[in-house]
Amino acid sequence: MVYVRVSLVLLSVLLLALLTGRWLLVLLLAALAALVWDWVNLWRLEHWLRLARKLDPPKSVGLWGEVLDGLHRMRKRSRDRDKRRRNVVRNYRDSVKAMPDATVVLTGDYEVEWCNQAARDLLGLRWPQDEGQRISNIVRHPEFVTFLAQHTREARMISLPSPVDGRLWLEVRLVPFAKKRHLLLARDTTALRRLETMRSDFVANVSHELRTPLTVIYGVSETLGQELGEDPEYARSVQLLQEQAERMKILVDDLLLLARLETGGAPRDRQWIDVPQLLTVLVEEGRLLSGYRQHQITMEAEPGLMVLGNEKELRSAFANLLANAINYTPDGGQINLNWSSEASGAHFRIRDTGIGIGAQHIDRLTERFYRVDPGRSKSRGGTGLGLAIVKHVLMRHGAQLTIESEPGKGSLFICSFPPRILRHAGANPKRASA
Ligand code: ADP
């Protein structure tokens, strides 16, 4: 259509020139008219693009009409796309705003970029006044400030009392996203925490209540053992009674210890512990425990490498690991204890050549009563609480437990202590061994 029109105009100009015989003038006038036409259309287009708010373009005909229609279609498509995008962003923001969990978008320097209503309620942020503020100036809890200072690109979590109401407990997560941005998420875990406290209080109370009757039963079983231990009719029953009373006593003691470890903060009676000395005693006890099973227990320890902590608790943790190594290693197997330091901290490693543990169990071993083989654990007098105790003791010391194991080959339990609770008593670099 456009080409027909253009051809018609050109034909008319040629005809006019032919009829009048004034070629130059006609062509000049035609060129001038075409220039004015283009200029007018360009001006209207520029005006429409720059100023006009309306979507419809100025009306025109010919090539200009096609150009303006094309631009109109493009502009409409782009407006529709923008509208859809704006709707998505608005819906997304509305849903984040309505979330009961606090959400704060932080810059790479942990400055507040945006937050929702829950962040104002739970973390005490003011919006928009706090925009651009460092989050550590608003949430000033020392643990939170240290938590932020640990620069890493992995998602992390911490539990804190709310800065708005100290009775509320929050689980705060920091999730890196995009380039140098962080998402701070906080959810109210007060109810969960209360339930958890109720659960551990219940276990602690029951264990406590069981302790007295158990002591009586245990005492009576011992007396009965002395009186009837030789009597063929009762000897077996009395022995069973004694064994079970002893088992229950150990179980109740472990439950009480675990409850105490769970509820308390960092251990109170902290002192510098000479770990090599502690391990020497444990190795002696381990050899007694192994007895006729003849395990080869060896030890290497960096002399004078001390740790700041609660001796009773750490002793109990290390003893539990050693008892496990003995229990789950066949007679005559090898068990090695190692205590050494490096720049990242000190490690207590206990390696055995025992039955090992399948990879699917490793993450669950520190759960209460989790056993790979319940029958085997019970026959060895295990309560299923040993590794839970180890984990809690280490947590209270800011230390970590790592487990490496392969079925049939043996296991390696590593307790890693941070440098801030380590010290060398002497400068003698010689290694102690037993
Ligand atoms: P238990 O009283 O049953 O030993 P623990 O909490 O100490 O309870 O250990 C949990 C489970 O982990 C054990 O039942 C056992 O299956 C496994 N386990 C622990 N230590 C070792 C080890 N050194 N070698 C193999 N398995 C182990």
Short mmCIF file of C-alpha atoms and ligand atoms in Angstrom, two decimals:
data_model
loop_
_atom_site.label_atom_id
_atom_site.label_comp_id
_atom_site.label_asym_id
_atom_site.label_seq_id
_atom_site.Cartn_x
_atom_site.Cartn_y
_atom_site.Cartn_z
CA MET A 1 0.00 0.00 0.00
CA VAL A 2 2.81 2.36 1.02
CA TYR A 3 4.71 1.64 -2.19
CA VAL A 4 1.58 2.31 -4.29
CA ARG A 5 1.12 5.67 -2.58
CA VAL A 6 4.77 6.64 -3.01
CA SER A 7 4.65 5.59 -6.68
CA LEU A 8 1.45 7.67 -7.19
CA VAL A 9 3.05 10.80 -5.68
CA LEU A 10 6.19 10.37 -7.83
CA LEU A 11 4.05 9.81 -10.91
CA SER A 12 2.01 12.98 -10.20
CA VAL A 13 5.24 15.03 -9.81
CA LEU A 14 6.57 13.68 -13.11
CA LEU A 15 3.24 14.38 -14.83
CA LEU A 16 3.14 17.94 -13.51
CA ALA A 17 6.71 18.51 -14.65
CA LEU A 18 5.86 17.07 -18.05
CA LEU A 19 2.73 19.20 -18.41
CA THR A 20 4.28 22.47 -17.27
CA GLY A 21 7.69 21.76 -18.77
CA ARG A 22 9.31 23.37 -15.69
CA TRP A 23 11.21 20.34 -14.50
CA LEU A 24 13.59 22.01 -12.14
CA LEU A 25 10.98 24.07 -10.34
CA VAL A 26 8.55 21.17 -9.98
CA LEU A 27 11.24 18.81 -8.68
CA LEU A 28 12.50 21.47 -6.28
CA LEU A 29 9.02 22.12 -4.96
CA ALA A 30 8.39 18.36 -4.64
CA ALA A 31 11.66 17.88 -2.72
CA LEU A 32 10.81 20.83 -0.47
CA ALA A 33 7.33 19.43 0.19
CA ALA A 34 8.84 16.02 1.06
CA LEU A 35 11.33 17.68 3.44
CA VAL A 36 8.61 19.71 5.18
CA TRP A 37 6.45 16.57 5.46
CA ASP A 38 9.31 14.62 7.06
CA TRP A 39 10.22 17.48 9.34
CA VAL A 40 6.62 17.92 10.56
CA ASN A 41 6.28 14.19 11.19
CA LEU A 42 9.63 14.03 12.97
CA TRP A 43 8.67 16.94 15.18
CA ARG A 44 5.33 15.30 16.07
CA LEU A 45 7.12 12.00 16.81
CA GLU A 46 9.71 13.66 19.01
CA HIS A 47 6.97 15.55 20.86
CA TRP A 48 4.98 12.35 21.38
CA LEU A 49 8.00 10.39 22.63
CA ARG A 50 9.22 13.14 24.93
CA LEU A 51 6.09 14.80 26.26
CA ALA A 52 2.86 13.11 25.35
CA ARG A 53 1.51 10.86 28.08
CA LYS A 54 -1.10 9.26 25.89
CA LEU A 55 -0.35 5.88 24.39
CA ASP A 56 -1.82 6.65 20.92
CA PRO A 57 0.74 8.15 18.50
CA PRO A 58 0.01 11.18 16.27
CA LYS A 59 -1.94 10.20 13.17
CA SER A 60 -0.08 10.11 9.89
CA VAL A 61 -0.21 8.45 6.51
CA GLY A 62 2.22 6.64 4.28
CA LEU A 63 5.62 5.52 5.48
CA TRP A 64 5.37 7.77 8.50
CA GLY A 65 2.04 6.21 9.42
CA GLU A 66 3.67 2.75 9.34
CA VAL A 67 6.65 3.95 11.44
CA LEU A 68 4.40 5.57 14.02
CA ASP A 69 2.14 2.49 14.17
CA GLY A 70 5.19 0.24 14.67
CA LEU A 71 6.50 2.47 17.43
CA HIS A 72 3.05 2.48 19.00
CA ARG A 73 2.96 -1.32 19.04
CA MET A 74 6.46 -1.49 20.58
CA ARG A 75 5.59 1.10 23.20
CA LYS A 76 2.40 -0.75 24.10
CA ARG A 77 4.23 -4.07 24.40
CA SER A 78 6.87 -2.49 26.61
CA ARG A 79 4.20 -0.81 28.79
CA ASP A 80 2.37 -4.14 29.18
CA ARG A 81 5.62 -5.84 30.11
CA ASP A 82 6.43 -3.13 32.66
CA LYS A 83 2.94 -3.43 34.10
CA ARG A 84 3.28 -7.20 34.45
CA ARG A 85 6.72 -6.78 36.04
CA ARG A 86 5.41 -4.13 38.45
CA ASN A 87 2.52 -6.43 39.39
CA VAL A 88 4.91 -9.32 40.09
CA VAL A 89 7.15 -7.08 42.24
CA ARG A 90 4.11 -5.62 44.04
CA ASN A 91 2.64 -9.08 44.71
CA TYR A 92 6.02 -10.32 45.90
CA ARG A 93 6.50 -7.32 48.21
CA ASP A 94 2.94 -7.65 49.51
CA SER A 95 3.49 -11.32 50.33
CA VAL A 96 6.83 -10.58 52.05
CA LYS A 97 5.18 -7.68 53.90
CA ALA A 98 2.42 -10.01 55.12
CA MET A 99 4.86 -12.71 56.25
CA PRO A 100 4.87 -13.30 60.02
CA ASP A 101 8.68 -13.70 59.84
CA ALA A 102 10.90 -10.64 59.89
CA THR A 103 12.63 -10.00 56.56
CA VAL A 104 15.35 -7.39 56.16
CA VAL A 105 17.28 -6.82 52.94
CA LEU A 106 20.85 -5.79 53.79
CA THR A 107 23.64 -4.41 51.61
CA GLY A 108 27.10 -5.99 51.57
CA ASP A 109 28.01 -3.73 54.53
CA TYR A 110 24.96 -4.93 56.47
CA GLU A 111 23.07 -1.65 55.99
CA VAL A 112 19.27 -1.80 55.94
CA GLU A 113 17.85 -1.50 52.43
CA TRP A 114 14.29 -2.63 53.07
CA CYS A 115 12.29 -4.38 55.81
CA ASN A 116 8.78 -5.71 56.36
CA GLN A 117 6.31 -5.06 59.18
CA ALA A 118 7.38 -8.16 61.16
CA ALA A 119 10.97 -6.83 61.19
CA ARG A 120 9.63 -3.70 62.89
CA ASP A 121 7.66 -5.76 65.42
CA LEU A 122 10.31 -8.39 66.19
CA LEU A 123 13.63 -6.58 65.65
CA GLY A 124 12.53 -3.03 66.49
CA LEU A 125 13.42 -1.51 63.11
CA ARG A 126 11.84 1.83 62.20
CA TRP A 127 10.89 2.32 58.60
CA PRO A 128 11.89 4.43 56.71
CA GLN A 129 14.02 6.15 59.40
CA ASP A 130 16.40 3.18 59.67
CA GLU A 131 17.04 2.92 55.95
CA GLY A 132 20.82 2.95 55.39
CA GLN A 133 21.59 2.22 59.09
CA ARG A 134 23.94 -0.63 59.93
CA ILE A 135 21.84 -3.46 61.36
CA SER A 136 24.31 -3.89 64.26
CA ASN A 137 23.42 -0.33 65.37
CA ILE A 138 19.81 -1.43 65.71
CA VAL A 139 20.17 -5.01 66.97
CA ARG A 140 22.99 -4.56 69.47
CA HIS A 141 23.04 -7.98 71.14
CA PRO A 142 26.79 -8.87 71.52
CA GLU A 143 26.25 -12.37 70.11
CA PHE A 144 24.54 -10.89 67.07
CA VAL A 145 27.39 -8.42 66.51
CA THR A 146 29.94 -11.28 66.66
CA PHE A 147 27.69 -13.35 64.38
CA LEU A 148 27.70 -10.57 61.76
CA ALA A 149 31.45 -10.15 62.03
CA GLN A 150 32.06 -13.75 60.90
CA HIS A 151 32.27 -12.97 57.18
CA THR A 152 31.24 -15.96 55.10
CA ARG A 153 29.09 -16.51 52.04
CA GLU A 154 27.17 -19.38 53.67
CA ALA A 155 23.76 -19.16 55.30
CA ARG A 156 24.07 -19.01 59.11
CA MET A 157 21.75 -19.10 62.10
CA ILE A 158 21.70 -17.82 65.67
CA SER A 159 19.13 -17.68 68.52
CA LEU A 160 18.63 -14.35 70.30
CA PRO A 161 16.20 -12.62 72.62
CA SER A 162 14.19 -10.00 70.73
CA PRO A 163 15.51 -6.41 71.17
CA VAL A 164 11.87 -5.31 71.47
CA ASP A 165 10.77 -7.75 74.18
CA GLY A 166 13.35 -9.84 76.03
CA ARG A 167 10.77 -12.59 76.65
CA LEU A 168 10.57 -13.35 72.94
CA TRP A 169 13.20 -15.64 71.43
CA LEU A 170 14.13 -15.29 67.81
CA GLU A 171 15.86 -17.63 65.42
CA VAL A 172 17.83 -15.31 63.15
CA ARG A 173 19.17 -16.45 59.79
CA LEU A 174 21.53 -14.59 57.49
CA VAL A 175 21.34 -15.69 53.88
CA PRO A 176 23.65 -14.19 51.25
CA PHE A 177 22.02 -13.50 47.89
CA ALA A 178 22.72 -11.68 44.62
CA LYS A 179 26.04 -9.84 44.53
CA LYS A 180 27.06 -8.77 48.04
CA ARG A 181 23.55 -8.68 49.47
CA HIS A 182 22.14 -10.38 52.55
CA LEU A 183 18.71 -11.40 53.62
CA LEU A 184 18.16 -11.32 57.37
CA LEU A 185 15.27 -13.53 58.43
CA ALA A 186 14.01 -13.79 62.00
CA ARG A 187 11.21 -15.95 63.34
CA ASP A 188 9.64 -16.09 66.74
CA THR A 189 10.60 -19.41 68.39
CA THR A 190 9.35 -18.57 71.90
CA ALA A 191 6.66 -21.27 71.85
CA LEU A 192 9.08 -23.89 70.51
CA ARG A 193 11.65 -22.93 73.12
CA ARG A 194 9.05 -23.18 75.86
CA LEU A 195 8.11 -26.67 74.66
CA GLU A 196 11.78 -27.65 74.53
CA THR A 197 12.28 -26.35 78.09
CA MET A 198 9.17 -28.23 79.24
CA ARG A 199 10.51 -31.40 77.65
CA SER A 200 13.93 -31.18 79.24
CA ASP A 201 12.42 -30.10 82.59
CA PHE A 202 10.14 -33.12 82.44
CA VAL A 203 13.02 -35.50 81.71
CA ALA A 204 15.13 -33.88 84.44
CA ASN A 205 12.27 -34.08 86.98
CA VAL A 206 11.42 -37.69 86.18
CA SER A 207 15.08 -38.67 86.38
CA HIS A 208 15.40 -36.84 89.66
CA GLU A 209 12.31 -38.52 91.09
CA LEU A 210 13.57 -41.93 89.95
CA ARG A 211 16.93 -41.46 91.58
CA THR A 212 15.89 -42.05 95.20
CA PRO A 213 13.81 -45.23 94.66
CA LEU A 214 16.56 -46.50 92.37
CA THR A 215 19.23 -45.95 94.99
CA VAL A 216 17.11 -48.01 97.41
CA ILE A 217 16.57 -50.80 94.84
CA TYR A 218 20.25 -50.75 93.98
CA GLY A 219 21.23 -50.95 97.68
CA VAL A 220 18.76 -53.78 98.34
CA SER A 221 20.00 -55.68 95.27
CA GLU A 222 23.54 -55.45 96.62
CA THR A 223 22.49 -56.74 100.01
CA LEU A 224 20.52 -59.54 98.36
CA GLY A 225 23.60 -60.33 96.30
CA GLN A 226 25.67 -60.72 99.45
CA GLU A 227 22.98 -62.82 101.17
CA LEU A 228 21.79 -64.99 98.28
CA GLY A 229 24.66 -64.75 95.78
CA GLU A 230 25.72 -68.32 96.53
CA ASP A 231 22.20 -69.79 96.60
CA PRO A 232 21.72 -71.71 93.31
CA GLU A 233 17.95 -71.06 93.40
CA TYR A 234 18.21 -67.27 93.58
CA ALA A 235 21.73 -66.41 92.39
CA ARG A 236 20.74 -65.83 88.73
CA SER A 237 17.67 -63.69 89.61
CA VAL A 238 19.67 -61.62 92.08
CA GLN A 239 22.43 -61.11 89.51
CA LEU A 240 19.85 -59.97 86.93
CA LEU A 241 18.28 -57.62 89.47
CA GLN A 242 21.69 -56.13 90.23
CA GLU A 243 22.60 -55.70 86.54
CA GLN A 244 19.31 -53.99 85.68
CA ALA A 245 19.41 -51.74 88.77
CA GLU A 246 22.95 -50.73 87.80
CA ARG A 247 21.84 -50.06 84.20
CA MET A 248 18.97 -47.87 85.35
CA LYS A 249 21.25 -45.98 87.69
CA ILE A 250 23.68 -45.21 84.85
CA LEU A 251 20.78 -44.20 82.59
CA VAL A 252 19.29 -41.84 85.18
CA ASP A 253 22.73 -40.34 85.89
CA ASP A 254 23.31 -39.77 82.15
CA LEU A 255 19.84 -38.23 81.71
CA LEU A 256 20.44 -35.88 84.62
CA LEU A 257 23.87 -34.93 83.30
CA LEU A 258 22.43 -34.27 79.86
CA ALA A 259 19.61 -32.14 81.29
CA ARG A 260 22.16 -30.10 83.24
CA LEU A 261 24.36 -29.64 80.17
CA GLU A 262 21.39 -28.63 78.03
CA THR A 263 19.98 -26.00 80.31
CA GLY A 264 23.16 -24.36 81.57
CA GLY A 265 25.08 -21.73 79.60
CA ALA A 266 28.87 -21.86 79.31
CA PRO A 267 30.39 -24.02 82.10
CA ARG A 268 30.93 -22.10 85.33
CA ASP A 269 33.88 -23.86 86.97
CA ARG A 270 36.37 -23.25 84.21
CA GLN A 271 40.05 -23.80 84.67
CA TRP A 272 43.14 -24.49 82.57
CA ILE A 273 43.16 -28.25 82.04
CA ASP A 274 46.37 -30.11 81.37
CA VAL A 275 44.94 -32.31 78.63
CA PRO A 276 48.01 -34.58 78.18
CA GLN A 277 47.80 -35.40 81.90
CA LEU A 278 44.05 -36.02 81.69
CA LEU A 279 44.54 -38.33 78.69
CA THR A 280 47.25 -40.32 80.46
CA VAL A 281 44.78 -41.11 83.25
CA LEU A 282 42.03 -41.93 80.73
CA VAL A 283 44.33 -44.31 78.83
CA GLU A 284 45.06 -46.16 82.10
CA GLU A 285 41.34 -46.42 82.82
CA GLY A 286 40.69 -47.51 79.23
CA ARG A 287 43.21 -50.35 79.53
CA LEU A 288 41.43 -51.51 82.71
CA LEU A 289 38.05 -51.29 80.95
CA SER A 290 39.35 -53.25 77.97
CA GLY A 291 40.75 -55.90 80.38
CA TYR A 292 40.87 -59.35 78.84
CA ARG A 293 39.79 -57.88 75.46
CA GLN A 294 43.36 -56.67 75.08
CA HIS A 295 42.91 -53.55 72.97
CA GLN A 296 46.13 -51.75 71.98
CA ILE A 297 45.52 -48.28 73.37
CA THR A 298 48.16 -45.68 72.43
CA MET A 299 48.37 -41.94 72.85
CA GLU A 300 50.30 -38.93 71.55
CA ALA A 301 49.82 -35.52 73.11
CA GLU A 302 51.45 -32.15 72.54
CA PRO A 303 53.11 -31.44 75.90
CA GLY A 304 51.69 -28.55 77.89
CA LEU A 305 48.78 -27.93 75.48
CA MET A 306 46.03 -26.83 77.82
CA VAL A 307 42.40 -25.99 77.29
CA LEU A 308 40.20 -23.66 79.31
CA GLY A 309 37.10 -25.53 80.38
CA ASN A 310 35.27 -27.62 82.92
CA GLU A 311 37.46 -30.60 83.76
CA LYS A 312 34.61 -32.85 84.87
CA GLU A 313 32.66 -32.26 81.67
CA LEU A 314 35.61 -32.67 79.29
CA ARG A 315 36.76 -35.76 81.14
CA SER A 316 33.28 -37.22 80.76
CA ALA A 317 33.22 -36.40 77.02
CA PHE A 318 36.65 -37.90 76.31
CA ALA A 319 35.90 -40.93 78.51
CA ASN A 320 32.65 -41.53 76.59
CA LEU A 321 34.52 -41.49 73.28
CA LEU A 322 37.16 -43.86 74.62
CA ALA A 323 34.53 -46.21 76.09
CA ASN A 324 32.77 -46.28 72.70
CA ALA A 325 36.03 -47.02 70.88
CA ILE A 326 36.58 -49.96 73.25
CA ASN A 327 32.98 -51.16 73.03
CA TYR A 328 32.78 -51.06 69.25
CA THR A 329 36.26 -52.43 68.45
CA PRO A 330 36.82 -56.20 68.36
CA ASP A 331 39.19 -57.74 70.92
CA GLY A 332 42.84 -56.86 70.34
CA GLY A 333 41.96 -53.93 68.04
CA GLN A 334 43.88 -50.65 68.03
CA ILE A 335 42.77 -47.40 69.58
CA ASN A 336 44.80 -44.23 69.28
CA LEU A 337 44.32 -40.94 71.12
CA ASN A 338 45.91 -37.80 69.74
CA TRP A 339 45.96 -34.25 71.10
CA SER A 340 47.67 -31.59 69.00
CA SER A 341 47.33 -28.00 67.88
CA GLU A 342 47.62 -25.97 64.72
CA ALA A 343 46.79 -22.37 63.79
CA SER A 344 43.04 -23.10 63.51
CA GLY A 345 42.88 -24.63 67.02
CA ALA A 346 43.53 -27.90 68.84
CA HIS A 347 42.12 -31.32 68.05
CA PHE A 348 41.47 -34.34 70.22
CA ARG A 349 41.35 -37.30 67.82
CA ILE A 350 40.35 -40.79 68.79
CA ARG A 351 40.78 -43.40 66.12
CA ASP A 352 39.82 -47.06 66.34
CA THR A 353 40.01 -50.09 64.09
CA GLY A 354 36.50 -51.13 65.09
CA ILE A 355 33.26 -52.06 63.34
CA GLY A 356 32.81 -48.56 61.87
CA ILE A 357 29.56 -46.76 61.12
CA GLY A 358 27.58 -46.49 57.86
CA ALA A 359 27.48 -43.00 56.31
CA GLN A 360 23.67 -42.85 56.67
CA HIS A 361 23.94 -43.01 60.49
CA ILE A 362 26.71 -40.47 61.05
CA ASP A 363 24.56 -37.31 61.13
CA ARG A 364 22.18 -38.85 63.67
CA LEU A 365 24.67 -40.37 66.12
CA THR A 366 24.51 -37.46 68.57
CA GLU A 367 20.71 -37.73 68.92
CA ARG A 368 19.56 -39.10 72.25
CA PHE A 369 19.10 -42.89 72.18
CA TYR A 370 20.19 -43.18 68.55
CA ARG A 371 22.03 -46.44 68.08
CA VAL A 372 23.25 -48.12 64.92
CA ASP A 373 22.71 -51.54 66.44
CA PRO A 374 20.52 -51.29 69.59
CA GLY A 375 21.17 -54.92 70.60
CA ARG A 376 24.93 -54.54 70.47
CA SER A 377 24.85 -51.19 72.32
CA LYS A 378 22.70 -52.58 75.16
CA SER A 379 24.74 -55.76 75.50
CA ARG A 380 27.79 -53.53 76.04
CA GLY A 381 25.95 -51.50 78.70
CA GLY A 382 25.43 -48.45 76.45
CA THR A 383 22.66 -45.97 77.30
CA GLY A 384 22.52 -44.36 73.86
CA LEU A 385 23.25 -41.00 75.48
CA GLY A 386 27.06 -40.96 75.30
CA LEU A 387 27.51 -39.01 72.07
CA ALA A 388 24.65 -36.61 72.97
CA ILE A 389 26.60 -35.81 76.14
CA VAL A 390 29.82 -35.38 74.13
CA LYS A 391 28.11 -33.01 71.70
CA HIS A 392 26.65 -30.85 74.47
CA VAL A 393 29.90 -30.67 76.41
CA LEU A 394 31.74 -29.58 73.27
CA MET A 395 29.06 -27.04 72.36
CA ARG A 396 29.35 -25.46 75.80
CA HIS A 397 33.09 -25.07 75.18
CA GLY A 398 32.64 -23.59 71.70
CA ALA A 399 34.14 -26.81 70.30
CA GLN A 400 32.88 -29.13 67.57
CA LEU A 401 32.57 -32.86 67.01
CA THR A 402 33.40 -34.36 63.61
CA ILE A 403 32.92 -38.04 62.85
CA GLU A 404 34.56 -39.97 60.02
CA SER A 405 33.93 -43.67 59.69
CA GLU A 406 33.74 -46.59 57.33
CA PRO A 407 31.98 -49.86 58.15
CA GLY A 408 34.47 -52.63 58.82
CA LYS A 409 37.46 -50.28 58.83
CA GLY A 410 37.07 -48.16 61.96
CA SER A 411 36.10 -44.70 63.10
CA LEU A 412 37.68 -41.34 63.82
CA PHE A 413 36.06 -38.92 66.26
CA ILE A 414 37.56 -35.41 66.28
CA CYS A 415 36.87 -32.76 68.93
CA SER A 416 38.05 -29.37 67.64
CA PHE A 417 38.69 -26.53 70.10
CA PRO A 418 38.98 -22.86 69.08
CA PRO A 419 42.35 -21.05 69.67
CA ARG A 420 40.81 -18.60 72.18
CA ILE A 421 40.53 -21.33 74.87
CA LEU A 422 43.99 -22.82 74.31
CA ARG A 423 47.30 -22.17 75.97
CA HIS A 424 50.73 -23.75 76.16
CA ALA A 425 51.98 -24.33 79.70
CA GLY A 426 55.62 -24.72 78.66
CA ALA A 427 57.63 -24.07 75.54
CA ASN A 428 59.09 -27.59 75.44
CA PRO A 429 58.21 -28.91 71.96
CA LYS A 430 58.92 -32.57 72.87
CA ARG A 431 55.99 -34.95 72.46
CA ALA A 432 54.66 -37.02 75.34
CA SER A 433 53.55 -40.53 74.55
CA ALA A 434 52.07 -43.53 76.33
P1 ADP B 1 25.83 -46.01 73.22
O1 ADP B 1 25.59 -45.93 74.67
O2 ADP B 1 24.83 -46.85 72.50
O3 ADP B 1 27.24 -46.34 72.89
P2 ADP B 1 26.42 -43.44 72.13
O4 ADP B 1 25.61 -42.19 72.07
O5 ADP B 1 27.72 -43.35 72.84
O6 ADP B 1 25.50 -44.54 72.71
O7 ADP B 1 26.71 -43.90 70.66
C1 ADP B 1 25.63 -43.96 69.74
C2 ADP B 1 25.85 -45.03 68.71
O8 ADP B 1 26.96 -44.68 67.89
C3 ADP B 1 26.24 -46.35 69.31
O9 ADP B 1 25.10 -47.10 69.66
C4 ADP B 1 27.02 -47.01 68.18
O10 ADP B 1 26.12 -47.61 67.29
C5 ADP B 1 27.66 -45.84 67.47
N1 ADP B 1 29.07 -45.63 67.85
C6 ADP B 1 29.56 -44.76 68.75
N2 ADP B 1 30.91 -44.82 68.80
C7 ADP B 1 31.28 -45.75 67.91
C8 ADP B 1 32.56 -46.29 67.49
N3 ADP B 1 33.72 -45.85 68.00
N4 ADP B 1 32.55 -47.25 66.54
C9 ADP B 1 31.38 -47.68 66.00
N5 ADP B 1 30.16 -47.24 66.36
C10 ADP B 1 30.10 -46.28 67.30
#
